Short mmCIF file of C-alpha atoms in Angstrom, two decimals:
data_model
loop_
_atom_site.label_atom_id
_atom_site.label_comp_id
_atom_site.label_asym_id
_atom_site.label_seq_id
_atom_site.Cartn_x
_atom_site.Cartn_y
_atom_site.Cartn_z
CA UNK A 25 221.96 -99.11 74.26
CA UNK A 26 221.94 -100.19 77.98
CA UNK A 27 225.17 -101.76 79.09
CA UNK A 28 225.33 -103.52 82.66
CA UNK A 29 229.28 -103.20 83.77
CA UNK A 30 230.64 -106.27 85.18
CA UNK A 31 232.86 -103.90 87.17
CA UNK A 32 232.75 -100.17 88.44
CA UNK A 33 234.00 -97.18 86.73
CA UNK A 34 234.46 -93.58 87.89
CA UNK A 35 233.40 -91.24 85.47
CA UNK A 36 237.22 -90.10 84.30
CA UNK A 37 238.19 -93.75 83.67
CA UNK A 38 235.25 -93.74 81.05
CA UNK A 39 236.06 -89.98 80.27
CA UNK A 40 239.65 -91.30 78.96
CA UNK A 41 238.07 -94.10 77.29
CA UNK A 42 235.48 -92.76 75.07
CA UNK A 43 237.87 -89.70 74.59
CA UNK A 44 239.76 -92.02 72.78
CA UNK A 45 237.10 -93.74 70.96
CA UNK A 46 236.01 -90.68 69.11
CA UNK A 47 239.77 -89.77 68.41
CA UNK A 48 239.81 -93.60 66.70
CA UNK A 49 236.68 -93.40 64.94
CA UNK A 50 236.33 -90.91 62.10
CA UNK A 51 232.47 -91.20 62.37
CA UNK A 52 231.68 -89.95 65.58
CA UNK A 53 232.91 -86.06 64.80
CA UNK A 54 230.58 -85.56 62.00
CA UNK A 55 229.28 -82.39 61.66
CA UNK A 56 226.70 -80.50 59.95
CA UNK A 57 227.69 -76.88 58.50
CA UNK A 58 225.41 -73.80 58.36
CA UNK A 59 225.29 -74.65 54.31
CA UNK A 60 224.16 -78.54 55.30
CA UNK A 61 228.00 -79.97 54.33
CA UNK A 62 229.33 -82.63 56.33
CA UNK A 63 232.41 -82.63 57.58
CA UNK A 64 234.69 -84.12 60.74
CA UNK A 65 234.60 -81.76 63.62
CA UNK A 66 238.37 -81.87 65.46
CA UNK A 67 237.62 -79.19 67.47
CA UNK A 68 236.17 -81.78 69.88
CA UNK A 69 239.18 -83.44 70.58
CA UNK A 70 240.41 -80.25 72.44
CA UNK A 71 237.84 -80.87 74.71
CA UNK A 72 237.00 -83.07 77.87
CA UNK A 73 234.39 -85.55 76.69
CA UNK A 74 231.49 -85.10 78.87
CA UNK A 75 229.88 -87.78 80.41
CA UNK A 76 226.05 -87.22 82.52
CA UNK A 77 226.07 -89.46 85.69
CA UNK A 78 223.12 -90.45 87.59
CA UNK A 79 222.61 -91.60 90.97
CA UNK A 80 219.45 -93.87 91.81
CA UNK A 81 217.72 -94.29 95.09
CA UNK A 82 215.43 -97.62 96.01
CA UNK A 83 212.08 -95.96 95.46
CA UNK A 84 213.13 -95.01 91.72
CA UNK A 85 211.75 -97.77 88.86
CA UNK A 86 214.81 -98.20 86.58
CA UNK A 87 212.42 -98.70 83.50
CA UNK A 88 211.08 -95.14 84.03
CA UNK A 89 214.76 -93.88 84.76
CA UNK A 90 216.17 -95.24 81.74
CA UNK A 91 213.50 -94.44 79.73
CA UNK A 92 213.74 -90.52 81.08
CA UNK A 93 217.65 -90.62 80.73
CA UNK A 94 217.71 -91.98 76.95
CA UNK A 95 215.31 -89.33 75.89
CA UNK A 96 217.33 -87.03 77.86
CA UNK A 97 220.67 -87.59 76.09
CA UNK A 98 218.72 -88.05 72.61
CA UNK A 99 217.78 -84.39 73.07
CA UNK A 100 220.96 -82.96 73.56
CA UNK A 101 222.86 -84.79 70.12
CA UNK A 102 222.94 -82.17 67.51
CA UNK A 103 225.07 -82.91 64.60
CA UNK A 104 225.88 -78.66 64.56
CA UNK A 105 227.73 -80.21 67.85
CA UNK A 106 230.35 -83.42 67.75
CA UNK A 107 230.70 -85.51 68.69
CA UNK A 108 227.42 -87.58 67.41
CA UNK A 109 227.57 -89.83 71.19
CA UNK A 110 226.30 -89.17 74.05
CA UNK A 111 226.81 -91.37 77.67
CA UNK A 112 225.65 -91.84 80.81
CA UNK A 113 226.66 -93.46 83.64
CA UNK A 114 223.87 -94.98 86.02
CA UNK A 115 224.63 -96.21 89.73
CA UNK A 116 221.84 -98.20 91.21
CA UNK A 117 221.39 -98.45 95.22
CA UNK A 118 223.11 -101.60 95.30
CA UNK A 119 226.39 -99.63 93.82
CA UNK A 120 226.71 -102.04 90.49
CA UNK A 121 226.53 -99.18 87.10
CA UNK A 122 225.26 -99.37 83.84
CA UNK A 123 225.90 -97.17 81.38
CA UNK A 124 224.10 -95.65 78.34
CA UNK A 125 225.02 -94.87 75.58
CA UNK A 126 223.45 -92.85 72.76
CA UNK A 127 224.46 -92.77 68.82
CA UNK A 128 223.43 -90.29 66.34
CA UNK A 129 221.72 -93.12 63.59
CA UNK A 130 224.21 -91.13 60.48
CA UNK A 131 227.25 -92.61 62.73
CA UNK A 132 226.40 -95.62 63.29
CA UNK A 133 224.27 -98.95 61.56
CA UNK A 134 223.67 -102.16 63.12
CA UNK A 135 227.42 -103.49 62.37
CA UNK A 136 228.48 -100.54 63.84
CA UNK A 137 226.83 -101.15 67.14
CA UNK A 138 229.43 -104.25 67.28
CA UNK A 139 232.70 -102.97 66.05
CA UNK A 140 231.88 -100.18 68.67
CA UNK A 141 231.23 -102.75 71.89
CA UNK A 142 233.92 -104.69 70.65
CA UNK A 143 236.35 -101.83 71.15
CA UNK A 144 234.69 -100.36 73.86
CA UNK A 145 235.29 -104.07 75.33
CA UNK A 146 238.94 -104.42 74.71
CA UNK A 147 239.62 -100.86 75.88
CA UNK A 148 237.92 -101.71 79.02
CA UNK A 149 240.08 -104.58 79.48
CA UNK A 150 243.26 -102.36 78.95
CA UNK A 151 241.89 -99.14 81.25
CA UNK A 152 241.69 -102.50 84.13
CA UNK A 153 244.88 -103.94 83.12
CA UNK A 154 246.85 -100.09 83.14
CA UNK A 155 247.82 -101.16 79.54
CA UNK A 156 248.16 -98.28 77.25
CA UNK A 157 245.00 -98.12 75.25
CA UNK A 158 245.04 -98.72 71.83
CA UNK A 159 243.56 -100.58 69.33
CA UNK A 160 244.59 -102.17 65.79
CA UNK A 161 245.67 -100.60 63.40
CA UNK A 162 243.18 -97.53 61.31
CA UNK A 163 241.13 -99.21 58.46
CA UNK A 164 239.83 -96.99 55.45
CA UNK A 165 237.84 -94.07 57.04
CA UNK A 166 233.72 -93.73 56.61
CA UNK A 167 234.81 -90.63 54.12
CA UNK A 168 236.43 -93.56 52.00
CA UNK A 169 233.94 -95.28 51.48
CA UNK A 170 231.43 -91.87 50.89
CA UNK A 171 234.09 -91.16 48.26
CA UNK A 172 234.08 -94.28 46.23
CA UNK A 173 230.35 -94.59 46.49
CA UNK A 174 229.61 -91.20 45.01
CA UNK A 175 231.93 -91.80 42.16
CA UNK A 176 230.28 -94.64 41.01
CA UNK A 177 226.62 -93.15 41.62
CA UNK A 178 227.79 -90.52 39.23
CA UNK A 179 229.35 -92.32 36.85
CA UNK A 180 225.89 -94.86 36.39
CA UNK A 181 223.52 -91.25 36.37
CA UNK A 182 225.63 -89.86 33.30
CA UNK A 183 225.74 -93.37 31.41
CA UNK A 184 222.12 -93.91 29.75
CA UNK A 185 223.18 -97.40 28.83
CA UNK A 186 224.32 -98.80 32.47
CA UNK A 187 222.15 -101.86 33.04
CA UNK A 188 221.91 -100.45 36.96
CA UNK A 189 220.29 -97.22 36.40
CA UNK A 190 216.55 -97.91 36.13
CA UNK A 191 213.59 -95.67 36.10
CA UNK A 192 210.59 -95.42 38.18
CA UNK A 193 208.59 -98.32 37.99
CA UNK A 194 205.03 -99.19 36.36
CA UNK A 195 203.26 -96.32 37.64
CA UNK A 196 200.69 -99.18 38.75
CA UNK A 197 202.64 -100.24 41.81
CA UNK A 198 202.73 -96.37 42.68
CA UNK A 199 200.55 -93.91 44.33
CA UNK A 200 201.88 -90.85 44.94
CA UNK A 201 202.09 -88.80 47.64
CA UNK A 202 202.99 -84.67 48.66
CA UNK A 203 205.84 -84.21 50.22
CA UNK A 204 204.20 -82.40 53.18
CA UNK A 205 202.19 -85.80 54.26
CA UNK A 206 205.50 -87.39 55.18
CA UNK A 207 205.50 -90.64 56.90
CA UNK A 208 202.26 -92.50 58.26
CA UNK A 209 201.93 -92.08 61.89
CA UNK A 210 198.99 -94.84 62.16
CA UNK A 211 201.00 -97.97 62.89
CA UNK A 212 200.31 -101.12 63.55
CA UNK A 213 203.17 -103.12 65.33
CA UNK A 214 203.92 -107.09 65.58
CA UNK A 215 206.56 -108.73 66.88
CA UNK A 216 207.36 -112.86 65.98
CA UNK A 217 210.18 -114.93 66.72
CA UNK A 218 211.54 -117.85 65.06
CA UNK A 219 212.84 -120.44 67.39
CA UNK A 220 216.24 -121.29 67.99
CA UNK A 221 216.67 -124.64 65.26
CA UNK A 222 215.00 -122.66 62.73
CA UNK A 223 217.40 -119.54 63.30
CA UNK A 224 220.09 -121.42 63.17
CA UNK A 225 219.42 -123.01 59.99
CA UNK A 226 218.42 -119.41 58.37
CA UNK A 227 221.96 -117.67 59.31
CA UNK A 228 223.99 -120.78 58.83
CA UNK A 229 223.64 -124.12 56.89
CA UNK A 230 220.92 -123.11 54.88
CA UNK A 231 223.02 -120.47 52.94
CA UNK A 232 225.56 -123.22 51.85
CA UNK A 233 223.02 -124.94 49.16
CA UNK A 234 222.88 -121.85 46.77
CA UNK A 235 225.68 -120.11 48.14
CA UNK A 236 223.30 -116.77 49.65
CA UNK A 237 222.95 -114.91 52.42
CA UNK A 238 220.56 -114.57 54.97
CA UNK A 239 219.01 -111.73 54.00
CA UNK A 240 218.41 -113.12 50.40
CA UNK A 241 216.59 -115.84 51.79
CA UNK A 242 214.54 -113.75 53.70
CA UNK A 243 213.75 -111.40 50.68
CA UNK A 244 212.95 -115.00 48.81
CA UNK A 245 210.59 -115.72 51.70
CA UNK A 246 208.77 -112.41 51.74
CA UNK A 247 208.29 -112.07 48.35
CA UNK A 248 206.21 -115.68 47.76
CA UNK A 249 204.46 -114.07 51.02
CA UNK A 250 202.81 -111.02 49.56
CA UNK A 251 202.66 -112.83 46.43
CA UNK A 252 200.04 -115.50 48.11
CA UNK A 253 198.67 -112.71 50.60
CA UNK A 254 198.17 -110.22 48.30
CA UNK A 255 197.15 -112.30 45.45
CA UNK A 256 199.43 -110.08 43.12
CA UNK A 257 203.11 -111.08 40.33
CA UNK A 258 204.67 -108.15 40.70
CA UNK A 259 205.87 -107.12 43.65
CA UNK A 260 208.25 -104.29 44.82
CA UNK A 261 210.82 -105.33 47.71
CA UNK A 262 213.37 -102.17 49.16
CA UNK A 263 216.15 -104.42 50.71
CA UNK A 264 218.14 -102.72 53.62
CA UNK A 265 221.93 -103.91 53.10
CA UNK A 266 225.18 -103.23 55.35
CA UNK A 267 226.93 -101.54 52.24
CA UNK A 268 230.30 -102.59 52.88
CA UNK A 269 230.26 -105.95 50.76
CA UNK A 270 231.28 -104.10 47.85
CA UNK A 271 233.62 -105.31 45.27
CA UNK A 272 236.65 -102.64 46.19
CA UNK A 273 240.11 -102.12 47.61
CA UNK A 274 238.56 -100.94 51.21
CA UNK A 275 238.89 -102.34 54.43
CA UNK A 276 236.27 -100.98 56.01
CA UNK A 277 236.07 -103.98 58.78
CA UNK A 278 236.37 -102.20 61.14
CA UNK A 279 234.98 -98.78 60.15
CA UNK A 280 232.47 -97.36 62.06
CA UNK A 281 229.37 -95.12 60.18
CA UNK A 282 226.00 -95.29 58.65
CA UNK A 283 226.90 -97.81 55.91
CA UNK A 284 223.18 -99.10 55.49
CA UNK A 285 222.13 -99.22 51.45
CA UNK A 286 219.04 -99.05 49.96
CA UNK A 287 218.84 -101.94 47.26
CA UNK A 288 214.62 -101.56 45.24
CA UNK A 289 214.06 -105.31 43.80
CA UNK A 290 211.36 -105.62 41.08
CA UNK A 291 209.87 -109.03 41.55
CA UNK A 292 208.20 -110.52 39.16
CA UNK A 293 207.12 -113.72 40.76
CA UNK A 294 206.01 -117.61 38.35
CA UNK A 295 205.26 -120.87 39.05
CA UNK A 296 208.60 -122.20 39.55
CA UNK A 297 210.19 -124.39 41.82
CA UNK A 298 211.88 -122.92 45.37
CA UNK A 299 215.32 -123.18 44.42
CA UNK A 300 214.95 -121.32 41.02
CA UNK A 301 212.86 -118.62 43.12
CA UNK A 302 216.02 -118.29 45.33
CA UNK A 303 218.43 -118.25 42.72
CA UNK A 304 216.51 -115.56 40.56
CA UNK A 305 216.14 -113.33 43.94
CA UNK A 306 220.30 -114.00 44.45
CA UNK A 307 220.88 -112.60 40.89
CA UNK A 308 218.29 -109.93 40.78
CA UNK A 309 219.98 -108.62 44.07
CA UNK A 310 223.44 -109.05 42.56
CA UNK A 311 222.84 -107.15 39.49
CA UNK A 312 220.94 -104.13 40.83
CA UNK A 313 222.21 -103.43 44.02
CA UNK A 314 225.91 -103.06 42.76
CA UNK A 315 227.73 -104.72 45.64
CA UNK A 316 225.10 -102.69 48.06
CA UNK A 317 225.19 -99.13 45.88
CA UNK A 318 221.32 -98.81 44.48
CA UNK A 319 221.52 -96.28 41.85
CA UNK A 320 217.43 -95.22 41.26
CA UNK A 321 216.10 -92.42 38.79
CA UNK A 322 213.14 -91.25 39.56
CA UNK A 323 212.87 -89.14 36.86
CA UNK A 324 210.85 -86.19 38.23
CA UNK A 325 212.67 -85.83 41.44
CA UNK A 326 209.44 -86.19 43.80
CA UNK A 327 209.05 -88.44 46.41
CA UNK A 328 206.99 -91.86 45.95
CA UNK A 329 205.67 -94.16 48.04
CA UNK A 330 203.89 -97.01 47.11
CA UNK A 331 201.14 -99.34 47.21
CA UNK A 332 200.32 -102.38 49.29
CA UNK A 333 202.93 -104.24 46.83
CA UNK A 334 205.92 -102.22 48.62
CA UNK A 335 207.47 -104.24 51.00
CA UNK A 336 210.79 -102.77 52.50
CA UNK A 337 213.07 -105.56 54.50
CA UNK A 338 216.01 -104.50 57.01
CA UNK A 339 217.81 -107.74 58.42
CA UNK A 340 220.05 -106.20 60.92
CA UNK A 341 222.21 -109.27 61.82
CA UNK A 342 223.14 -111.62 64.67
CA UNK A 343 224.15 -109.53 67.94
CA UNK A 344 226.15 -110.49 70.68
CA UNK A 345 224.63 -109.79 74.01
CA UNK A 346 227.55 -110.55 76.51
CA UNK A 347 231.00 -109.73 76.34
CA UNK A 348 233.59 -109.54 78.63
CA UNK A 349 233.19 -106.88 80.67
CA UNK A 350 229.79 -106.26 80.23
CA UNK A 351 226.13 -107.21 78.75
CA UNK A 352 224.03 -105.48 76.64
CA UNK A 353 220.70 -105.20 78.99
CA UNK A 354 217.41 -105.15 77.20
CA UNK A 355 218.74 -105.53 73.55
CA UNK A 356 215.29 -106.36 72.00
CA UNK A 357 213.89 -103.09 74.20
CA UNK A 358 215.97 -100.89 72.30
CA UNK A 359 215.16 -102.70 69.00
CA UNK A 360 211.76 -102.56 69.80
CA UNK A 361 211.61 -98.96 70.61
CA UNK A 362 213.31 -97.94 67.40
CA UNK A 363 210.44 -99.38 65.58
CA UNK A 364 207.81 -96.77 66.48
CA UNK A 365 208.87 -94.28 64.47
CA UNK A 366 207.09 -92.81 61.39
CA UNK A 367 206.17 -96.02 58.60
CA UNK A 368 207.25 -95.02 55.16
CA UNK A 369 205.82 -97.83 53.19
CA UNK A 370 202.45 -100.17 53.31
CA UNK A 371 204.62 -103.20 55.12
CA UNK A 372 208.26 -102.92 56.64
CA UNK A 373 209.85 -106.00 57.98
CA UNK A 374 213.08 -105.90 60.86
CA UNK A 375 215.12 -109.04 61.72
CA UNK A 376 217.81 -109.02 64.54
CA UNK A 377 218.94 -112.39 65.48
CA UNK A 378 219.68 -112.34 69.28
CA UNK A 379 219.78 -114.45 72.36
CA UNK A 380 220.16 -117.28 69.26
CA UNK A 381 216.60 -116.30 68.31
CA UNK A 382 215.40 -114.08 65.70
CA UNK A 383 213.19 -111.78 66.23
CA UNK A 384 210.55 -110.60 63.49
CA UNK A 385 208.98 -107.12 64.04
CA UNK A 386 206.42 -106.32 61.23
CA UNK A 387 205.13 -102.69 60.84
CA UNK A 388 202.34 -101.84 58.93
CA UNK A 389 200.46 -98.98 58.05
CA UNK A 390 196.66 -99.77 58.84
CA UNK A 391 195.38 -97.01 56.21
CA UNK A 392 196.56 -99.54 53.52
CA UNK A 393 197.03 -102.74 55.19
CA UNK A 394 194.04 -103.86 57.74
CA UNK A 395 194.50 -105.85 60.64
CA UNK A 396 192.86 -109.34 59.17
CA UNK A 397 195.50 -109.12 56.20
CA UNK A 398 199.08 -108.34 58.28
CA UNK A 399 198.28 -111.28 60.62
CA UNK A 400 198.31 -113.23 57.65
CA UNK A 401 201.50 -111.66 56.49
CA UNK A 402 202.92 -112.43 59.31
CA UNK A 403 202.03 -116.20 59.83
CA UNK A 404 202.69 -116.76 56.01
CA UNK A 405 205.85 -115.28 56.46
CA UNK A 406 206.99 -117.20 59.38
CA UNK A 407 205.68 -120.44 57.05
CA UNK A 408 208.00 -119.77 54.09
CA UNK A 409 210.82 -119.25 55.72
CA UNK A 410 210.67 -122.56 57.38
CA UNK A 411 209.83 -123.92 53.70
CA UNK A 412 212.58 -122.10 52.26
CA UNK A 413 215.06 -123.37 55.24
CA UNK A 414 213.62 -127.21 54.82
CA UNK A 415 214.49 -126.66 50.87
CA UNK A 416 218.27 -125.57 51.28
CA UNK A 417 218.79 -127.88 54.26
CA UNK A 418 217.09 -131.27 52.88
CA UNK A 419 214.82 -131.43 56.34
CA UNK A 420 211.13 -132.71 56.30
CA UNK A 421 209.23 -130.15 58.33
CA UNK A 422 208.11 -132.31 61.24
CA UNK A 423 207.08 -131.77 64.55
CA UNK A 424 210.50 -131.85 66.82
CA UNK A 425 212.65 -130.44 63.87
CA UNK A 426 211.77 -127.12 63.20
CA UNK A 427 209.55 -127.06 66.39
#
């Protein structure tokens, strides 16, 4: 991320405050052994955090600069080496800074991004004010919650008769592929918004009616999408989840770590009304996904990938943009440029809601999904939700409402 300061910095003022951000959070000493075991790396709290700074004249283009820096500091993380952050601090020709800063993705998901600006925020505010820095008290660590996760994964593999282990599905929906082909590098990228009512709506009043979540109205509203698109019933949707809504004595609010879950949703979809659809998609969620632990067999061990009737959907939250003493600078940039990566599935879907807007990027993977057919997705997509939002909300759909 790209963070615009509000005020200046030298680099030992930031050298004392992420020195004691990676003392706080468990997450960002992770290590990597020689025998691929994970484990938190002290040693680094011996050490002077480093921090790169970078001094820009008025001919330089700060676009290219960034650009050049973020690569920079993605090249040097190594998770042989903690801690898994790296930070720079930029000082443009007019002397204001921004600084960025670069997570290793098995630290941190998208509600780690905020606990981590939040705290970077208030220790800001206590560097200025010569207050002792410190924040609340230590919540259950990211090793917690890796505990208690693979003790129930292993307890559901060893019991044939637990409803949440499930094998492979119809071999129909599947095609599959050698390992060595990997991801799809032939992408083909779109990015939608909702506007602002309609957003609103989605991650607030709509929920209330059925008692859901935003993204299980989004995986409602995707799933009558490829179902009319695609002209197919039975539809596969892999559901990204934030992990930590699980049904256990952790407080893991503020815990920072890659949380994310994998939840696969069989869908089987009928001619029923919107409100049953939403309530079947809350319960098939519910039951499967274990508070956000997916427990999948496979069987023979081998990677799949499927057809055009895979869908995976990643709703990544509302995030805030400006705190105190700073904003986050090109925030749908760095979304953006996370997105052109290697496509493991026919159709992948990201939401981030910010500025009050969401935005929609859509990812497909042309060899399986032509051009003609994911603008169709996409506009159909856009389309239900606003159906599905009119249904939980009571609103007629007219021009001035919804927009």
């Amino acid at each position: 991320l790209c963070l615009h300061m509000n005020l200046t910095f030298t680099i030992e003022e930031l050298q004392k405050i992420f020195s004691y951000l990676i003392q706080y959070h468990d997450a960002l000493r992770i290590s990597i052994d020689d025998q691929k075991r994970m484990y938190y790396n002290n040693h680094c709290l011996k050490e002077v955090f480093q921090i790169d700074e970078y001094r820009m004249n008025a001919k330089e283009d700060f676009a290219y600069v960034l650009k050049d820096i973020t690569f920079h500091l993605s090249r040097k993380m190594s998770l042989q080496v903690s801690p898994t952050l790296r930070v720079c601090l930029i000082t443009l020709p007019d002397k204001s800074q921004k600084l960025i800063i670069v997570v290793h993705h098995l630290s941190v998901d998208g509600v780690s991004w905020r606990i981590l600006l939040e705290d970077l925020d208030q220790l800001i505010h206590q560097l200025k004010h010569e207050d002792i820095l410190k924040l609340s008290g230590k919540m259950n660590s990211y090793q917690d919650w890796a505990a208690y996760v693979n003790n129930k994964k292993n307890k559901a593999l060893c019991d044939e008769q637990n409803p949440l282990c499930f094998t492979k599905p119809h071999s129909s929906l599947f095609v599959k592929y050698s390992e060595q082909n990997g991801g799809s590098h032939c992408l083909n990228l779109k990015i939608y918004e909702l506007n602002q009512n309609v957003t609103k709506l989605l991650i607030g009043a709509a929920n209330k009616r059925y008692d859901t979540k935003p993204d299980e109205l989004l995986t409602a509203a995707l799933s009558l999408t490829i179902a009319k698109v695609m002209n197919v019933s039975d539809i596969i949707i892999e559901l990204e989840r934030h992990g930590r809504d699980m049904d256990v004595d952790l407080d893991l609010t503020r815990t920072i770590g890659w949380f994310s879950s994998l939840c696969t949703i069989p869908i089987h979809i009928v001619d029923e009304s919107i409100g049953k659809h939403i309530n079947n998609i809350k319960e098939s969620i519910k039951t499967i996904s274990f508070n956000g632990v997916q427990y999948v067999n496979t069987g023979d061990g081998k990677h799949w990938k499927a057809e055009s009737k895979w869908v995976k959907l990643n709703y990544l939250g509302a995030f805030i943009e400006s705190y105190d003493n700073f904003k986050i600078q090109a925030a749908e940039e760095s979304f953006i440029n996370n997105l052109y990566n290697d496509i493991w599935c026919p159709i992948e879907v990201n939401v981030i809601v910010a500025t009050d807007i969401a935005k929609i990027a859509f990812r497909f993977d042309i060899n399986i999904i032509d051009k003609e057919t994911s603008e169709k997705i996409a506009n159909q997509f856009i389309f239900d939700i606003e159906q599905i939002v009119c249904h939980c909300t009571d609103i007629i759909n007219d021009l001035g409402i919804l927009g």
